mmCIF file of C-alpha atoms and ligand atoms in Angstrom:
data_model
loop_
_atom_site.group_PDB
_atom_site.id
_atom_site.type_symbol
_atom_site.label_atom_id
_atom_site.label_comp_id
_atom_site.label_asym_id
_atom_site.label_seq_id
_atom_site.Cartn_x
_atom_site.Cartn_y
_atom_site.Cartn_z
ATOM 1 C CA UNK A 1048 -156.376 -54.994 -72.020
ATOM 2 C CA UNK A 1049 -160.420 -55.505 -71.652
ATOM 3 C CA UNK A 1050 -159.316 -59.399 -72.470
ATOM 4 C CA UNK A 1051 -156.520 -59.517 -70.045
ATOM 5 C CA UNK A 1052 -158.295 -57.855 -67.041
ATOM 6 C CA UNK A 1053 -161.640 -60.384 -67.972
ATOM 7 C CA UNK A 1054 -159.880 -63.224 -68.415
ATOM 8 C CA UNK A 1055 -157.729 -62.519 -64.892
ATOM 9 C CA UNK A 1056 -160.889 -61.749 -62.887
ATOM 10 C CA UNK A 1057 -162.136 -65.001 -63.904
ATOM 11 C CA UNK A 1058 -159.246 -66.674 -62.543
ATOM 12 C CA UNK A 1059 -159.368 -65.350 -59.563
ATOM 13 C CA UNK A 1060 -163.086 -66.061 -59.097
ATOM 14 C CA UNK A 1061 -162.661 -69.790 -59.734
ATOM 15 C CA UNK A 1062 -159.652 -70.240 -56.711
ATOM 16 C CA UNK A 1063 -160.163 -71.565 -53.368
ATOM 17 C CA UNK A 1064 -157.905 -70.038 -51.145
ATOM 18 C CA UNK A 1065 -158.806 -66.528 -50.675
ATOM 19 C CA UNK A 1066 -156.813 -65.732 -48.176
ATOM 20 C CA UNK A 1067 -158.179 -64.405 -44.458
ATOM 21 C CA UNK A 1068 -159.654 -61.042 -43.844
ATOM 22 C CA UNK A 1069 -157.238 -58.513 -40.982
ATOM 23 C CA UNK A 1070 -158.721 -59.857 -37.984
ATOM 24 C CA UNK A 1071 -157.356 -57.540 -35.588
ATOM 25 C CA UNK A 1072 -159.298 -54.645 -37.007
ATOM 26 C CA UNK A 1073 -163.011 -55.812 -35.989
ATOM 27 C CA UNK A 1074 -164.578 -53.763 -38.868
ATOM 28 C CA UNK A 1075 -162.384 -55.173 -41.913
ATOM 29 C CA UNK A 1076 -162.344 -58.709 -40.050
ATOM 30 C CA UNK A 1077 -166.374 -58.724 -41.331
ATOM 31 C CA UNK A 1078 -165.800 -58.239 -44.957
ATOM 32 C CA UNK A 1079 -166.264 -60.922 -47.244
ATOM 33 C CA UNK A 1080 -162.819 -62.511 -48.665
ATOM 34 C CA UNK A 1081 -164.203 -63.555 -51.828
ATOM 35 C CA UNK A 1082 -164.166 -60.242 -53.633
ATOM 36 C CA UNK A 1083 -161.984 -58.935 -56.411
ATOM 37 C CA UNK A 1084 -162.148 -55.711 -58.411
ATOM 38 C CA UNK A 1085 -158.914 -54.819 -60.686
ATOM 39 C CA UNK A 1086 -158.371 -51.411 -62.715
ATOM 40 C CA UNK A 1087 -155.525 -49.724 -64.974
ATOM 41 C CA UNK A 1088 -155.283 -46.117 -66.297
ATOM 42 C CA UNK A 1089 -153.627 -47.018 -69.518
ATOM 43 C CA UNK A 1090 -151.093 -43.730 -70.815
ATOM 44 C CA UNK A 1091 -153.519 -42.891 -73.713
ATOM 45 C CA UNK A 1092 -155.907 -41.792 -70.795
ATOM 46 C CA UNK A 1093 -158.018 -45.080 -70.503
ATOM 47 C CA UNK A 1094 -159.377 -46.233 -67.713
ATOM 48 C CA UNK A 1095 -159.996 -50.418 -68.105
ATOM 49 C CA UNK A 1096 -161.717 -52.265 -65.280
ATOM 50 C CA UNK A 1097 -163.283 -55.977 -64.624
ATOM 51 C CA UNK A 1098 -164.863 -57.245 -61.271
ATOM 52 C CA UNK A 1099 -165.917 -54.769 -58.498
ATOM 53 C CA UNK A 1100 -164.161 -52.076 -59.831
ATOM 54 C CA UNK A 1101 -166.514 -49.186 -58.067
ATOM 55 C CA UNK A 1102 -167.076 -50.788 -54.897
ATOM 56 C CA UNK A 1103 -165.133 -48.908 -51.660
ATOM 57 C CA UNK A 1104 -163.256 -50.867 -49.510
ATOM 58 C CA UNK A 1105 -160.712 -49.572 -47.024
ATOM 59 C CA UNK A 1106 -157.595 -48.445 -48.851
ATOM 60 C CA UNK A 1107 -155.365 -48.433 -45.469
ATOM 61 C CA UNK A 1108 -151.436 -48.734 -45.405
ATOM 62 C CA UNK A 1109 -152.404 -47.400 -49.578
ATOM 63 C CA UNK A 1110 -152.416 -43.922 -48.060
ATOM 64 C CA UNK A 1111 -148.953 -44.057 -46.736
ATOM 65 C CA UNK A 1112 -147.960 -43.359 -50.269
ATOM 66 C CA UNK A 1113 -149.975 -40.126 -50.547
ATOM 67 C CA UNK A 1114 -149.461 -38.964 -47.104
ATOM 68 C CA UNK A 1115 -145.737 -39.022 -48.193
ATOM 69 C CA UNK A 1116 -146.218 -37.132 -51.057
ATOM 70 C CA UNK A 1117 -147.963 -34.286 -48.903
ATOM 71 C CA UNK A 1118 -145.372 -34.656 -46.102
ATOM 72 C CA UNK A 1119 -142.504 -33.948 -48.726
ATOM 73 C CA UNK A 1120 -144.540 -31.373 -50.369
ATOM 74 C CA UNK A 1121 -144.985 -29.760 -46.733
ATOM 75 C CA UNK A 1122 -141.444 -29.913 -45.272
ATOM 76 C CA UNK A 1123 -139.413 -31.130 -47.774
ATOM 77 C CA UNK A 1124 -136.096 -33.431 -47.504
ATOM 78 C CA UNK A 1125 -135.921 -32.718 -44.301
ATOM 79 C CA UNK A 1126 -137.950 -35.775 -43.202
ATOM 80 C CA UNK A 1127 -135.324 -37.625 -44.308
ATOM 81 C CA UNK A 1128 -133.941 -36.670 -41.153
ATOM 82 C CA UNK A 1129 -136.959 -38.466 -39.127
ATOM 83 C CA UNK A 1130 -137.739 -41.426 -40.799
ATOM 84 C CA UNK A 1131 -134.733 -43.814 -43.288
ATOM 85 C CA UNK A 1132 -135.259 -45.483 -46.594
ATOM 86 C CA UNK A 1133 -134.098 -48.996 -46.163
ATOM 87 C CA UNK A 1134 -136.482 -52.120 -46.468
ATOM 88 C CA UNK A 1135 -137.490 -53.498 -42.365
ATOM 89 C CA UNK A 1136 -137.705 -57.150 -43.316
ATOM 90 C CA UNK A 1137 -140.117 -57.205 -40.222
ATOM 91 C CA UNK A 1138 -143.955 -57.344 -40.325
ATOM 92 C CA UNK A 1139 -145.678 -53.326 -40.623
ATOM 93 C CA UNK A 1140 -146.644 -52.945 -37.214
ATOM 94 C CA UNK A 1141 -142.986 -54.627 -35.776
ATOM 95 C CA UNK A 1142 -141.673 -52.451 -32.827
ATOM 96 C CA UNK A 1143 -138.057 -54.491 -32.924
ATOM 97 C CA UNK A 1144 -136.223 -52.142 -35.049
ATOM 98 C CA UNK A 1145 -137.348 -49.169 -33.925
ATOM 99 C CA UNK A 1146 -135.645 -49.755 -30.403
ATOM 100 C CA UNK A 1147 -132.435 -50.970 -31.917
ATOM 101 C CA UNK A 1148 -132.270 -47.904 -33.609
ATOM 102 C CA UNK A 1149 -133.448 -45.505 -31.776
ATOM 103 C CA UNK A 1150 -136.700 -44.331 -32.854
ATOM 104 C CA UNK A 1151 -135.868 -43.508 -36.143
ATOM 105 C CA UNK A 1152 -138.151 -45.792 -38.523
ATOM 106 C CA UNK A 1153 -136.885 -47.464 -41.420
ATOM 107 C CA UNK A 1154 -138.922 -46.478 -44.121
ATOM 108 C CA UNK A 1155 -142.041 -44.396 -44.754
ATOM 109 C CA UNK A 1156 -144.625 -47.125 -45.624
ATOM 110 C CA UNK A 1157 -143.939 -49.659 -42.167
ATOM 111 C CA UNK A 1158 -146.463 -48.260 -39.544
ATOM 112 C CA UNK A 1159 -143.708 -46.453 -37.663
ATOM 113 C CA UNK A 1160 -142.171 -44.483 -40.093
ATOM 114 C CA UNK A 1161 -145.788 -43.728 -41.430
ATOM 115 C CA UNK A 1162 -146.745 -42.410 -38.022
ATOM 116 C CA UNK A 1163 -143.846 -39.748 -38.236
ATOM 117 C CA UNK A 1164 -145.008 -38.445 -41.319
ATOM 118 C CA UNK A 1165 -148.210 -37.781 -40.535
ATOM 119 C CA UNK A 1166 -146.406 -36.199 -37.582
ATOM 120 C CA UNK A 1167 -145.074 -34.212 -39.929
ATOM 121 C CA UNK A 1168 -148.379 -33.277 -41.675
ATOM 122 C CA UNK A 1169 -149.935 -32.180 -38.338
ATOM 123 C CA UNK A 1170 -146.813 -29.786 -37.305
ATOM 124 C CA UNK A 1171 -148.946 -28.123 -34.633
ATOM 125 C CA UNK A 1172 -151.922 -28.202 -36.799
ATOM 126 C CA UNK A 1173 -155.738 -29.490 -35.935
ATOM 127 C CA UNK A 1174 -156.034 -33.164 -36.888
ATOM 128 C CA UNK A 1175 -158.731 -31.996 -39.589
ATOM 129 C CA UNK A 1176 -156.315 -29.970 -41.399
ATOM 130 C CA UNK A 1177 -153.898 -32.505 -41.711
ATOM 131 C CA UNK A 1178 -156.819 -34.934 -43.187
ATOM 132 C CA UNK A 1179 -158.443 -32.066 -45.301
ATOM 133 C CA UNK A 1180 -155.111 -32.175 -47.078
ATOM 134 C CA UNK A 1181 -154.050 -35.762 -47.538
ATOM 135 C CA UNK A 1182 -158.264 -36.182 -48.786
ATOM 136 C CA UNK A 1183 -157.962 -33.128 -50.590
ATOM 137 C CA UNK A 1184 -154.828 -34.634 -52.194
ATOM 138 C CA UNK A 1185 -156.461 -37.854 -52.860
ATOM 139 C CA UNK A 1186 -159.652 -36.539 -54.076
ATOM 140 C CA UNK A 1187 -157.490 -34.046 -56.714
ATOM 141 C CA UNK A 1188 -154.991 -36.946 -57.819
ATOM 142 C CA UNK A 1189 -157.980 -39.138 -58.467
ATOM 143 C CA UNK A 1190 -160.235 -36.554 -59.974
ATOM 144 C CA UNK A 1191 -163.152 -37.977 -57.623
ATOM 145 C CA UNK A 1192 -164.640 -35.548 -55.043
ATOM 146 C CA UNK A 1193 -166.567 -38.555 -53.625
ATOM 147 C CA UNK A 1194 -163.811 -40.136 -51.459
ATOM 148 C CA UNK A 1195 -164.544 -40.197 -48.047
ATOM 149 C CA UNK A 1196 -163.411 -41.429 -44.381
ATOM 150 C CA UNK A 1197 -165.158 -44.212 -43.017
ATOM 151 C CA UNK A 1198 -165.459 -43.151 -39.157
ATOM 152 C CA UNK A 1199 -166.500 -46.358 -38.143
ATOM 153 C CA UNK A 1200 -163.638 -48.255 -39.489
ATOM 154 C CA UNK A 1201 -161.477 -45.221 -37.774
ATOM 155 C CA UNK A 1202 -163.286 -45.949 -34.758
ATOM 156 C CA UNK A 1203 -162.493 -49.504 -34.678
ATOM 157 C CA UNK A 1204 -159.193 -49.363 -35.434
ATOM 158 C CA UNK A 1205 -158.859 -46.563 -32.232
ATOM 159 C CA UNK A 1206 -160.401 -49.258 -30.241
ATOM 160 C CA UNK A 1207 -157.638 -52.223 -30.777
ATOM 161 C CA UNK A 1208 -154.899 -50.153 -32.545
ATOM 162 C CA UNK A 1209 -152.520 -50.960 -29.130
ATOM 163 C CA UNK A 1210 -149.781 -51.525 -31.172
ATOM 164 C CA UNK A 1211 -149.895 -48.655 -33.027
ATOM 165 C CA UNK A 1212 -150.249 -46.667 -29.888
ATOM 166 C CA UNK A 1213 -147.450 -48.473 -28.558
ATOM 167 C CA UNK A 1214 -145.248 -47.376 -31.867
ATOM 168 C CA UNK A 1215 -146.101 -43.667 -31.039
ATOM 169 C CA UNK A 1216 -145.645 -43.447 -27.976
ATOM 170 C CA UNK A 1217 -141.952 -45.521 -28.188
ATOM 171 C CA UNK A 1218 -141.451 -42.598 -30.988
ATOM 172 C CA UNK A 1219 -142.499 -39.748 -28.593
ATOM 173 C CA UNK A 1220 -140.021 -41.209 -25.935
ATOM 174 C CA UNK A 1221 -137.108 -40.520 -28.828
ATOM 175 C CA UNK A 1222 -138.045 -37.061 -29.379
ATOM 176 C CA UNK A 1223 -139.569 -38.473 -32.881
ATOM 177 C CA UNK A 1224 -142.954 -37.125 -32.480
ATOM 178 C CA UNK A 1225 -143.849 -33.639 -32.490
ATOM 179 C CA UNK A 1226 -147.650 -33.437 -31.620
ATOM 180 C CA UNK A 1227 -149.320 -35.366 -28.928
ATOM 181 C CA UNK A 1228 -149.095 -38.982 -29.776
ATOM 182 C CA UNK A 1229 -152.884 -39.297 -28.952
ATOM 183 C CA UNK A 1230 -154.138 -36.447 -31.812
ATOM 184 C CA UNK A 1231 -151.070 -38.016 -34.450
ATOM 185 C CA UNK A 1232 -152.474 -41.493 -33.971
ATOM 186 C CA UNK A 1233 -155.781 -40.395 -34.188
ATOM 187 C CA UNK A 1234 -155.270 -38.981 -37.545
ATOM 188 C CA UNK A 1235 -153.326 -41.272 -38.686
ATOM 189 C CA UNK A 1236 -156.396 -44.054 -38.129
ATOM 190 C CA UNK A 1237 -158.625 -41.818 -40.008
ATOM 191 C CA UNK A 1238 -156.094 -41.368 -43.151
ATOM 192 C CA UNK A 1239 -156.255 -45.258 -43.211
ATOM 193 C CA UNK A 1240 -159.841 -44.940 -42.974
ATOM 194 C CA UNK A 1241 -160.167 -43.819 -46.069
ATOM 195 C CA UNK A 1242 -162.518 -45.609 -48.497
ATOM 196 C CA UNK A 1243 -162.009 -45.872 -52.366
ATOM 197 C CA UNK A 1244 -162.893 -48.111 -55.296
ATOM 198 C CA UNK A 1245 -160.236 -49.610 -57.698
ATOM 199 C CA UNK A 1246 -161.350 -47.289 -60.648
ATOM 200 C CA UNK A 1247 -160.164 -44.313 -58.202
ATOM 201 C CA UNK A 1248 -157.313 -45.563 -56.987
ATOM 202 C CA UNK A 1249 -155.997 -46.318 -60.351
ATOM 203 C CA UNK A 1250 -156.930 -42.797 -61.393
ATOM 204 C CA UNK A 1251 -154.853 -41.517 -58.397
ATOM 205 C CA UNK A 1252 -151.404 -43.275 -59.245
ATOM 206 C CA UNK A 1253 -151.388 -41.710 -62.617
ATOM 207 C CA UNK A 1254 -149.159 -38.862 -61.160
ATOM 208 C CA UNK A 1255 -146.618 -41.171 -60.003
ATOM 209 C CA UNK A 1256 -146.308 -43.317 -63.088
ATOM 210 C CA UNK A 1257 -146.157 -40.186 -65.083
ATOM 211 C CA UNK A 1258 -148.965 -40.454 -66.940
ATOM 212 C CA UNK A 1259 -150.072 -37.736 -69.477
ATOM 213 C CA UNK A 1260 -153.006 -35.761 -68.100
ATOM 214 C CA UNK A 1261 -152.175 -36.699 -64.780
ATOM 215 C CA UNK A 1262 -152.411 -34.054 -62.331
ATOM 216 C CA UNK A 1263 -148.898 -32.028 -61.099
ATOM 217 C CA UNK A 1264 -148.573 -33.012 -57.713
ATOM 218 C CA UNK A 1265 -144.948 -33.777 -57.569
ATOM 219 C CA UNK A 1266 -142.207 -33.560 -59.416
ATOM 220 C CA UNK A 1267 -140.896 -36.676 -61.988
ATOM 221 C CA UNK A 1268 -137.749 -37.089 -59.594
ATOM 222 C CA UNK A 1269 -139.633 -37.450 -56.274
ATOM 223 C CA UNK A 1270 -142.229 -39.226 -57.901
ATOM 224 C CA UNK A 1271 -139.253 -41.685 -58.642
ATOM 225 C CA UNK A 1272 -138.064 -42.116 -54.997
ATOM 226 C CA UNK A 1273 -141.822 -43.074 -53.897
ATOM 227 C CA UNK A 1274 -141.594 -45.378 -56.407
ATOM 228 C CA UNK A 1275 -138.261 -46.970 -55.566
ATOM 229 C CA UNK A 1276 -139.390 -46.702 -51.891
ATOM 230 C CA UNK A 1277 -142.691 -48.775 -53.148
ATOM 231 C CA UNK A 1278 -140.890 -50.833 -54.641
ATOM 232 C CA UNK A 1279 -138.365 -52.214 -51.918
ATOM 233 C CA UNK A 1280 -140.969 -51.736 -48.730
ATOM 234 C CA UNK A 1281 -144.246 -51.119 -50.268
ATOM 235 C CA UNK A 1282 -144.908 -54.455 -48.690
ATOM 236 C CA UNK A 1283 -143.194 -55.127 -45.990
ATOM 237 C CA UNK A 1284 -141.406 -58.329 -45.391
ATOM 238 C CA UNK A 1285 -143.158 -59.838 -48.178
ATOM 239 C CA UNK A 1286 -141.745 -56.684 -50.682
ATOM 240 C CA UNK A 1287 -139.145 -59.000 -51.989
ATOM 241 C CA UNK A 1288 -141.352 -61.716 -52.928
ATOM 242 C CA UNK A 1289 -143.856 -58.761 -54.958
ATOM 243 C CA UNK A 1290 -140.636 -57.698 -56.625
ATOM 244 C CA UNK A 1291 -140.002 -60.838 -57.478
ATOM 245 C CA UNK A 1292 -143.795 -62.560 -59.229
ATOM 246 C CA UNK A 1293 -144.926 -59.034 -60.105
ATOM 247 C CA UNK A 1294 -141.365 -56.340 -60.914
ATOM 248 C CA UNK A 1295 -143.463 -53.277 -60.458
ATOM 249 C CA UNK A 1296 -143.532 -50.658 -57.374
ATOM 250 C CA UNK A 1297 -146.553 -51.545 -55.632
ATOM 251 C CA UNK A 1298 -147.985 -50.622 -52.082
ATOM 252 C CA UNK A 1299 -150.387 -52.865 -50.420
ATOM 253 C CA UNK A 1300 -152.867 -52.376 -47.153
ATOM 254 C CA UNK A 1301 -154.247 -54.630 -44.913
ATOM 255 C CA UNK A 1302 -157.610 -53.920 -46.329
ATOM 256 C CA UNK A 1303 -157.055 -56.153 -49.217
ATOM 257 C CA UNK A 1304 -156.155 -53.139 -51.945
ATOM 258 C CA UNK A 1305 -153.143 -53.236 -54.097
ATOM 259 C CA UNK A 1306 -151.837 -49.965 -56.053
ATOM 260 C CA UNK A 1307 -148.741 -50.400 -58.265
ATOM 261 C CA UNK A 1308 -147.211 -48.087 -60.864
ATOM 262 C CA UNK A 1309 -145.712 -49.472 -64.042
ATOM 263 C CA UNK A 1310 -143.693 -45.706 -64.759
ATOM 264 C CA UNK A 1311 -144.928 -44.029 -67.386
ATOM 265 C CA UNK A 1312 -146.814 -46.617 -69.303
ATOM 266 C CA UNK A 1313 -150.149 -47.585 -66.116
ATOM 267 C CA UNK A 1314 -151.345 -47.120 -63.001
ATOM 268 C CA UNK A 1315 -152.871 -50.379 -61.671
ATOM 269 C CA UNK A 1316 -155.632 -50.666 -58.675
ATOM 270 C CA UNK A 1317 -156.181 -54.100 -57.535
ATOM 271 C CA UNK A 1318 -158.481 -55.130 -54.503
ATOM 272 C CA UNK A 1319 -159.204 -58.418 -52.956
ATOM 273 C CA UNK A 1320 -159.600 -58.128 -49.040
ATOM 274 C CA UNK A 1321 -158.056 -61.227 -47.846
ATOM 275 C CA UNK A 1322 -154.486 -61.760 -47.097
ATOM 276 C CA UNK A 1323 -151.603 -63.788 -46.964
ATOM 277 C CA UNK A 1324 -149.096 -64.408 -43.922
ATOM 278 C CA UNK A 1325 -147.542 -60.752 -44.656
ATOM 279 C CA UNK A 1326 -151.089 -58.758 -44.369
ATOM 280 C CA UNK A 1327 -150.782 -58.293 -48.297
ATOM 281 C CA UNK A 1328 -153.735 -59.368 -50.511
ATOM 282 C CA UNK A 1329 -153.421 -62.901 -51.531
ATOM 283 C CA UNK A 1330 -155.620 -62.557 -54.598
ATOM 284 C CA UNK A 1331 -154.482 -59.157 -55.383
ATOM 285 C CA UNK A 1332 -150.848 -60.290 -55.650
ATOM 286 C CA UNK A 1333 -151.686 -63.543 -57.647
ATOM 287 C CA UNK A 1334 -153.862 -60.755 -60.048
ATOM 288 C CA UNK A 1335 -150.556 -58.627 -60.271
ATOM 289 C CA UNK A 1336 -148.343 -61.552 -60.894
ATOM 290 C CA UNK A 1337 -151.158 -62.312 -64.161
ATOM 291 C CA UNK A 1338 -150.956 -58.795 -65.618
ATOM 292 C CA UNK A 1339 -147.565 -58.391 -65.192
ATOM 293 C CA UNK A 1340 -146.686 -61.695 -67.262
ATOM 294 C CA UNK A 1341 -149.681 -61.160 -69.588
ATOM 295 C CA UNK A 1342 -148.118 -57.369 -70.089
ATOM 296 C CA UNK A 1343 -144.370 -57.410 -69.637
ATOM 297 C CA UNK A 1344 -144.258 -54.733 -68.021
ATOM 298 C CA UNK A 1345 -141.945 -55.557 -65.079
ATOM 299 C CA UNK A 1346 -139.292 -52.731 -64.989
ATOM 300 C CA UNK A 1347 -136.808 -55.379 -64.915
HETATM 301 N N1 LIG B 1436 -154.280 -49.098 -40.256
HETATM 302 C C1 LIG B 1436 -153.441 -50.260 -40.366
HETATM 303 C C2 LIG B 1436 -152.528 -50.377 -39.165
HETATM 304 O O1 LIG B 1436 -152.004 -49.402 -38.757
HETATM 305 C C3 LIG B 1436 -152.648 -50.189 -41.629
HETATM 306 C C4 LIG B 1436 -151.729 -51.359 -41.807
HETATM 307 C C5 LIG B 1436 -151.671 -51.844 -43.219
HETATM 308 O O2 LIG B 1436 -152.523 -51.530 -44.028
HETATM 309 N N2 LIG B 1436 -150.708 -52.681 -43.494
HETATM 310 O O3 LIG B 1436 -152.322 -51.428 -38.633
#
């Protein structure tokens, strides 16, 4: 595995399309394309790692995944009822769907439906509760109590996240939204705030692949269903071409960080920050597409 990752990472160094930074967050538009970090909790318990595997970068739409596992762990099925589980084909922050069907998002992991559960996180609770426990989360999955929100990456993404307050406040208008949009938005910019390197992100999907040792956060069934979810809109309209080069469940964000879950034999972290037309990392998927050839360890 040492071999694989190496010789992957120095692949990826020698291309020359890197893709192009999210521009419409100022604070991620900044960072440097050319960067690439990939790790994999292995099921014996090893942790394997090769290019800047402990450097934080902005894990983003990532969180999605964990904020559903606390929203399901919170109220249950029921948010079934708020939010669907079909695939959008449209971009992550598209608003089309959501008026043809009346507020009711399609999946958990495309901005909307991600919006409603936080919603369902802060059920008439502070904003810092609701964060305490999707960090807290985070922090236990990954067995890393240095995970942190960057506020000024929350801070920029208040200041041009129109679209996302556009999303919210369409949702409020369907009696989707519980809190004030204003305090479930604002959360929900500092959950995508937060910051983590590859070695703890890998560390924090061991629950869902089923990993020995992992921490009990959720059960083997649900743990299935975010996978299957990840799987079909972990990234958006470009989810069928991941299933396709890479055969794993994998969730990306538009700060360049990849997580995917081969079930019960790895967790894999990958992070390069810029993307390709779909807001998914262009490195990071070309790194997927190595390991999973090099490893066969597509599920299908
Ligand atoms: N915070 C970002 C947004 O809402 C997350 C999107 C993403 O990572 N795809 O636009």
């Amino acid at each position: 595995m040492e071999e694989i990752l190496k010789s992957i990472a120095a692949e990826i160094v020698r291309q020359d399309d890197w893709g192009k930074t999210a521009q419409y967050i100022p604070e991620l538009a900044s960072v440097d394309p050319q960067q690439f970090g990939i790790s994999v909790c292995l099921a014996d318990g090893r942790l394997i790692s090769a290019g800047a595997a402990t450097k934080p970068f902005s894990v983003q739409s990532i969180t999605k995944v964990f904020a559903l596992v606390a929203a399901l762990g919170r109220v249950g099925d029921q948010l079934w009822s708020r939010v669907g589980r079909e695939p959008s084909g449209n971009s992550f922050d598209s608003v089309v769907l959501l008026e043809r069907e009346l507020g009711r998002p399609r999946n958990p992991y495309v901005n909307a439906g991600a919006i409603v559960t936080t919603d369902a996180l802060l059920s008439g609770r502070e904003p810092k509760m609701a964060l305490a426990e999707i960090l807290g989360l985070i922090r236990h999955m990954s067995e890393s109590d240095s995970i942190y929100i960057n506020e000024t990456v929350a801070a920029s993404e208040q200041e041009t996240g129109a679209r996302n307050k556009a999303l919210a406040y369409y949702l409020k208008s369907h009696g989707n939204l519980n809190s004030d949009p204003e305090l479930t938005l604002g959360t929900y910019f500092h959950q995508c705030a937060i910051e983590m390197t590859t070695d703890q992100l890998a560390m924090a999907g061991r629950s869902l692949a089923g990993l020995k040792g992992a921490p009990k956060v959720i059960s083997r069934q649900r743990a299935r269903r975010v996978n299957a979810l990840m799987m079909t809109c972990g990234h958006y309209d470009g989810s069928g071409d991941f299933a396709f080069r890479v055969g794993l469940p994998g969730k990306s964000g538009v700060g360049g960080g990849i997580l995917a879950i081969a079930p019960n034999v790895a967790s894999i972290a990958i992070w390069s920050p810029g993307l390709n037309l779909y807001g998914n990392s262009h490195a990071g998927t070309r790194a997927a597409e190595m390991l999973s050839n090099a490893t066969k360890w597509s599920v299908f």
